XYZ file of C-alpha atoms in Angstrom:
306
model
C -11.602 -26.649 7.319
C -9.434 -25.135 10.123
C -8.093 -27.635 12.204
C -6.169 -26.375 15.253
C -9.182 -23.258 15.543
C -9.426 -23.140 19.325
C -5.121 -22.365 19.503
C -3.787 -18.917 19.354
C -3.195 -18.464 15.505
C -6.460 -21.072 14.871
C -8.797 -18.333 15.927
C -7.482 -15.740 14.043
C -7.683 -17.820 11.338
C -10.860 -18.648 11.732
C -12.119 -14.807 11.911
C -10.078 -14.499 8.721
C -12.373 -17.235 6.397
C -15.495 -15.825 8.364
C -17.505 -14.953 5.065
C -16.775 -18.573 3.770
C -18.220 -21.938 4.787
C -15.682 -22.745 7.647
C -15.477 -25.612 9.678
C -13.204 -25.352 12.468
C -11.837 -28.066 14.825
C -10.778 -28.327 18.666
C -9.745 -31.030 21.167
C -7.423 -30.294 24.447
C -9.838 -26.708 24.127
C -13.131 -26.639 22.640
C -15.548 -23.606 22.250
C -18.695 -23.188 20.460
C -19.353 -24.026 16.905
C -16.333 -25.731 16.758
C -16.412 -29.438 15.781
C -14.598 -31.735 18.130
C -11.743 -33.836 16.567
C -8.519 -35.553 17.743
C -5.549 -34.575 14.685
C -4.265 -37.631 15.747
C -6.611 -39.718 14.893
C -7.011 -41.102 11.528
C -10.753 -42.021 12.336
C -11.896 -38.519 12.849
C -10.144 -36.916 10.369
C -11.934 -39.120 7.939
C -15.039 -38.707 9.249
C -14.992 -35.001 9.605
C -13.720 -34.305 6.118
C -15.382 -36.871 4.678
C -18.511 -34.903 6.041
C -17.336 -31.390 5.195
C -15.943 -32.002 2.097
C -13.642 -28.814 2.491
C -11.803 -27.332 -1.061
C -9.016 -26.291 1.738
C -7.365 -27.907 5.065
C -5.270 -25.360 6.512
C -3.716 -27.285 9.832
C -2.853 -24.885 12.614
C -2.566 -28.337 15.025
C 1.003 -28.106 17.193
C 2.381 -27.894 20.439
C 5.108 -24.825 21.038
C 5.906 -24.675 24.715
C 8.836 -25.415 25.788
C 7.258 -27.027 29.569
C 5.094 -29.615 27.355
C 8.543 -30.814 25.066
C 10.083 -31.897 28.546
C 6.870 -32.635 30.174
C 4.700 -34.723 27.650
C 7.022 -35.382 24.723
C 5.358 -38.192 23.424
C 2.280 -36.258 22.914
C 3.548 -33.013 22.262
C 5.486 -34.736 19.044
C 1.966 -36.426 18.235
C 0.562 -33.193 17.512
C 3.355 -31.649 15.913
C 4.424 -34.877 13.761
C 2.001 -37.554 13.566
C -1.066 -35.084 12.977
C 0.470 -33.300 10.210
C 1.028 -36.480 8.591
C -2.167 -37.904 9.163
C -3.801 -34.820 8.248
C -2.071 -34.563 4.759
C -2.987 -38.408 4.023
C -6.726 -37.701 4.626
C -6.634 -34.181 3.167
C -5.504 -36.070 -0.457
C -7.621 -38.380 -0.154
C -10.535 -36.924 -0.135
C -9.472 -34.372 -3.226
C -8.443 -30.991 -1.136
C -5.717 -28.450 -0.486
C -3.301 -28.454 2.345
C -1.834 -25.663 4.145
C 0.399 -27.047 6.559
C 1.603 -23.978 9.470
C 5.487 -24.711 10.318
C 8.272 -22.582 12.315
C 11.754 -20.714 12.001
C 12.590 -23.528 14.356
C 13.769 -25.314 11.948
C 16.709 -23.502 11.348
C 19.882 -23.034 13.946
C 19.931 -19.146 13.681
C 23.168 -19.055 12.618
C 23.164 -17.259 9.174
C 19.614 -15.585 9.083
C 17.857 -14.796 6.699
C 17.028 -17.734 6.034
C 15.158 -18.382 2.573
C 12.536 -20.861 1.634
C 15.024 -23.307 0.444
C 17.922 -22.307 2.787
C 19.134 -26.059 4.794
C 17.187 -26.611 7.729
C 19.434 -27.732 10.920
C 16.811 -27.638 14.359
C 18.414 -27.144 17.764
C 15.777 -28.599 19.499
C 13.039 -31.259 19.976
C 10.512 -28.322 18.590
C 12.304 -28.149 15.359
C 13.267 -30.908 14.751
C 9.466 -32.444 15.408
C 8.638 -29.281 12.712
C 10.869 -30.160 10.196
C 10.067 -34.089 10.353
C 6.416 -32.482 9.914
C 7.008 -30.960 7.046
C 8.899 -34.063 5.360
C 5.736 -35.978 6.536
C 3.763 -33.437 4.298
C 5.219 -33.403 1.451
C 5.866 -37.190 1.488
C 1.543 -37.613 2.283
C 0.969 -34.182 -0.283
C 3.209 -33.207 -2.516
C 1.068 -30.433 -3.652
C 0.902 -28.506 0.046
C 1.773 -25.313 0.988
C 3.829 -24.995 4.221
C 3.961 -21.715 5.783
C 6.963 -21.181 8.533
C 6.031 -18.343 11.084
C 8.267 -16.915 13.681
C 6.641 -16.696 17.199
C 3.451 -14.774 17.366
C 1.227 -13.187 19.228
C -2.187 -11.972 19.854
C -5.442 -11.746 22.035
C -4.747 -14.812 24.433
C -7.123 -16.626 26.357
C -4.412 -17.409 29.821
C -1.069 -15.352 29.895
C 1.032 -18.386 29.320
C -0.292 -18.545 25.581
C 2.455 -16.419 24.865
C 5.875 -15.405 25.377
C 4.687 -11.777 25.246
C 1.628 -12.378 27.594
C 4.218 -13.801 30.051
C 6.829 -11.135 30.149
C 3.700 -8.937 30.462
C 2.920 -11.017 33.792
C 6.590 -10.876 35.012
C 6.859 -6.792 33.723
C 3.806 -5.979 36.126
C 4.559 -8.561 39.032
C 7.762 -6.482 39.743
C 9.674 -9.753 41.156
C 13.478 -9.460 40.448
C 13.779 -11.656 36.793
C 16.877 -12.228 34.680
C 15.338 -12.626 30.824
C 17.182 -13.623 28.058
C 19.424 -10.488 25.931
C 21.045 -12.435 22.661
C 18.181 -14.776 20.990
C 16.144 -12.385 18.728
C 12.738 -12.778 18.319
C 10.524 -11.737 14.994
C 7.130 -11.254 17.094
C 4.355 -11.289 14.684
C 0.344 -10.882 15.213
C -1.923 -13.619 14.165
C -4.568 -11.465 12.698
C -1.500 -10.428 10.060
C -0.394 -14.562 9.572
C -4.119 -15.454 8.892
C -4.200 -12.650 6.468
C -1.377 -14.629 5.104
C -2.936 -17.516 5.288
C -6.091 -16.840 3.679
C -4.367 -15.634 0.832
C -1.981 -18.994 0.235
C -5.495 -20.734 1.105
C -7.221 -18.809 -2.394
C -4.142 -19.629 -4.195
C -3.955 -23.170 -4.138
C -7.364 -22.817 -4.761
C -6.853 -20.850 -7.846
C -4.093 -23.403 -9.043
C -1.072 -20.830 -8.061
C 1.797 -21.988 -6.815
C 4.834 -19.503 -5.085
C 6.946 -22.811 -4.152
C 6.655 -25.830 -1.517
C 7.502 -23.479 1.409
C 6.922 -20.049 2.440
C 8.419 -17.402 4.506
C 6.139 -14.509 6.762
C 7.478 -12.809 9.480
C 7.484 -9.126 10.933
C 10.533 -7.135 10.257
C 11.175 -5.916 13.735
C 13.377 -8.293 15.946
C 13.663 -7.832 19.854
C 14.844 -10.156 22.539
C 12.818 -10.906 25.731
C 14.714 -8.363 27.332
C 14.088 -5.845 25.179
C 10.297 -6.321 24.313
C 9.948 -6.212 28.490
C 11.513 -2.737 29.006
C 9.206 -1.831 25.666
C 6.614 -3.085 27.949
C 7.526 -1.218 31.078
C 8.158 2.331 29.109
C 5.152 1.761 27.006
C 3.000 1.442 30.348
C 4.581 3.628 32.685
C 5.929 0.815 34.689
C 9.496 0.461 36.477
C 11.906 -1.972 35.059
C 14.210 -2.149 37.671
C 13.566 -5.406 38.623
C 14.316 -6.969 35.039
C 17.548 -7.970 34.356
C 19.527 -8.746 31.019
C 20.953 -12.622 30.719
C 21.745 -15.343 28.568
C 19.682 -18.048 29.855
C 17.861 -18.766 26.717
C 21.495 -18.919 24.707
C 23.189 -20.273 27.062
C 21.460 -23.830 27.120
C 22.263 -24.341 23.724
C 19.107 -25.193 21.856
C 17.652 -21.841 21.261
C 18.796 -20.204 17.908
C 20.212 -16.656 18.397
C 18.258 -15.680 15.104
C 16.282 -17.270 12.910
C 15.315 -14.144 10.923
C 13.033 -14.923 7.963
C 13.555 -13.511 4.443
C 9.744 -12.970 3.227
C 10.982 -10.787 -0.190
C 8.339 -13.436 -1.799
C 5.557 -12.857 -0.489
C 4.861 -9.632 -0.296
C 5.381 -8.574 -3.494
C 2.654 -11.660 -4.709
C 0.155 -10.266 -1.161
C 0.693 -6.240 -1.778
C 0.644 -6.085 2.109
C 2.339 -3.670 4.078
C 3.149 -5.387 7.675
C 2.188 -4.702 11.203
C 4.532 -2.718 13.597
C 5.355 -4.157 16.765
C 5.525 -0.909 18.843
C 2.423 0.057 17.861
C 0.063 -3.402 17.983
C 1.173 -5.118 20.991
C 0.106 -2.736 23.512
C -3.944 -3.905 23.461
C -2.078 -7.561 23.954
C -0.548 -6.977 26.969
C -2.904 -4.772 28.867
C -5.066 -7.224 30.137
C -1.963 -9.027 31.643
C -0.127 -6.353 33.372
C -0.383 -6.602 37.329
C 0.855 -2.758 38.487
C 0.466 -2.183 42.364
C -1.836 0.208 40.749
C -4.624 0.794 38.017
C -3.182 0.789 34.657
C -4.869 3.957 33.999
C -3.394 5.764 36.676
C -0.056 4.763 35.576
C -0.306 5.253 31.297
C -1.200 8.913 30.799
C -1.160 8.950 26.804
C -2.251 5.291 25.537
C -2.147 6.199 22.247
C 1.325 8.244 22.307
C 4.226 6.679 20.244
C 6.169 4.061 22.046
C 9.638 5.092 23.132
């Protein structure tokens, strides 16, 4: 059971278990053959796994954005907090497995890489709601797995889904913008993390254990600045109007980098991962706005990025 399917990284991990019996799970989005169900709620948890009677719970349920921590922040810590715990109660109870999805967020980004067991210290409301998450987990199941992924991306369904979907907005728009040039990113696709996840998912399963926590995370690092202009060369586009800042540093409760070290997994998963330069360009063509077609603009799609 996939709770969390109609989010960003849910669907991909849905498409991942699609030759098992999958149930997956929406609320604030719903789409078809999903089962509706609050994570908050204790009442439809219950019922819903007390229907399916799932061998794995993998909980993809969380709020990200920044606009919804200072907006909502009483429900945006609900689904990052409350449902994890509520989740892991009901997922023991009934006799499952937990994956539990967390964040490099939950470190400060000042002495990447960071290892499974290196001292978390959040800078913001986001991390620190992940890391009380994960305490929540592992107080409800001590037999979970928690996975922490760096910021991802992937087919969206509205630009704002993403930070790389947005930059693609404010690449094409060509409005002056001043994006952040010291916080380093780890982009990585969802399709690759619910590869990930699918594996972990057959390993508790199969009784294996790699440790409490685990690390994925692409091996390229960029900052917003720096994965616009990729944009804008990779696309033919000017980049004029794009600026290099510090805003994101500057207020103090980004980390500058929160690089993962994911030696252990890959040697257990044999998987070689995705490059950047080369996957994000089917992301972000849908979201470009040029003054003109794309396809006057991008001669050689499938050239090497620059």
């Amino acid at each position: 059971m996939i709770f969390g399917a109609s989010g960003l990284l849910g669907r991909s991990v849905m498409r991942a278990f699609n030759d098992m019996t999958v149930t997956g799970t929406g609320f604030s989005r719903t789409a078809p053959g999903l089962a509706r169900a609050d994570a908050t709620s204790a009442d439809d948890i219950d019922r819903l796994l007390g229907r399916a009677q799932p061998d794995v719970v993998v909980n993809c349920v969380g709020e990200r954005r920044p606009q919804r921590w200072a907006g909502t922040p009483d429900q945006a810590r609900d689904k990052n907090v409350d449902a994890a715990r509520l989740l892991a109660q009901s997922t023991r109870q009934c006799g499952a497995r937990l994956l539990h999805i967390s964040t490099d967020y939950v470190f400060d980004g000042k002495a990447a890489p960071y290892r499974p067991d290196s001292p978390p210290n959040p800078l913001n409301a986001y991390g620190r709601w992940k890391l009380l998450a994960e305490h929540a987990v592992r107080a409800a199941c001590p037999d979970a797995a928690i996975l922490r992924l760096p910021v991802l991306y992937g087919p969206v369904q509205f630009a704002a889904e993403t930070n790389l979907t947005e930059l693609a907005r404010q690449v094409g728009a060509r409005a002056p913008v001043e994006l952040d040039d010291v916080c380093v990113r780890y982009p990585t696709h969802t399709d690759e993390a619910a590869e990930v996840c699918r594996w972990l998912a057959g390993a508790l399963v199969r009784g294996q254990r790699l440790g409490a926590v685990a690390h994925w995370s692409a091996e390229q690092g960029f900052t917003k600045y720096q994965m616009a202009v990729l944009i804008a060369d990779r696309f033919g586009l000017p980049a004029g109007h794009i600026r290099p800042g510090e805003a994101d540093a500057v207020s103090g409760d980004r980390p500058i980098d929160c690089r993962l070290d994911c030696r252990d997994l890959p040697e257990a998963l044999g998987t070689v991962r995705r490059h950047f330069t080369t996957e994000f360009p089917p992301v972000v063509e849908p979201w470009l706005l040029p003054a003109e077609p794309i396809s006057t603009l991008r001669k050689d799609f499938h050239a090497p990025c620059v």
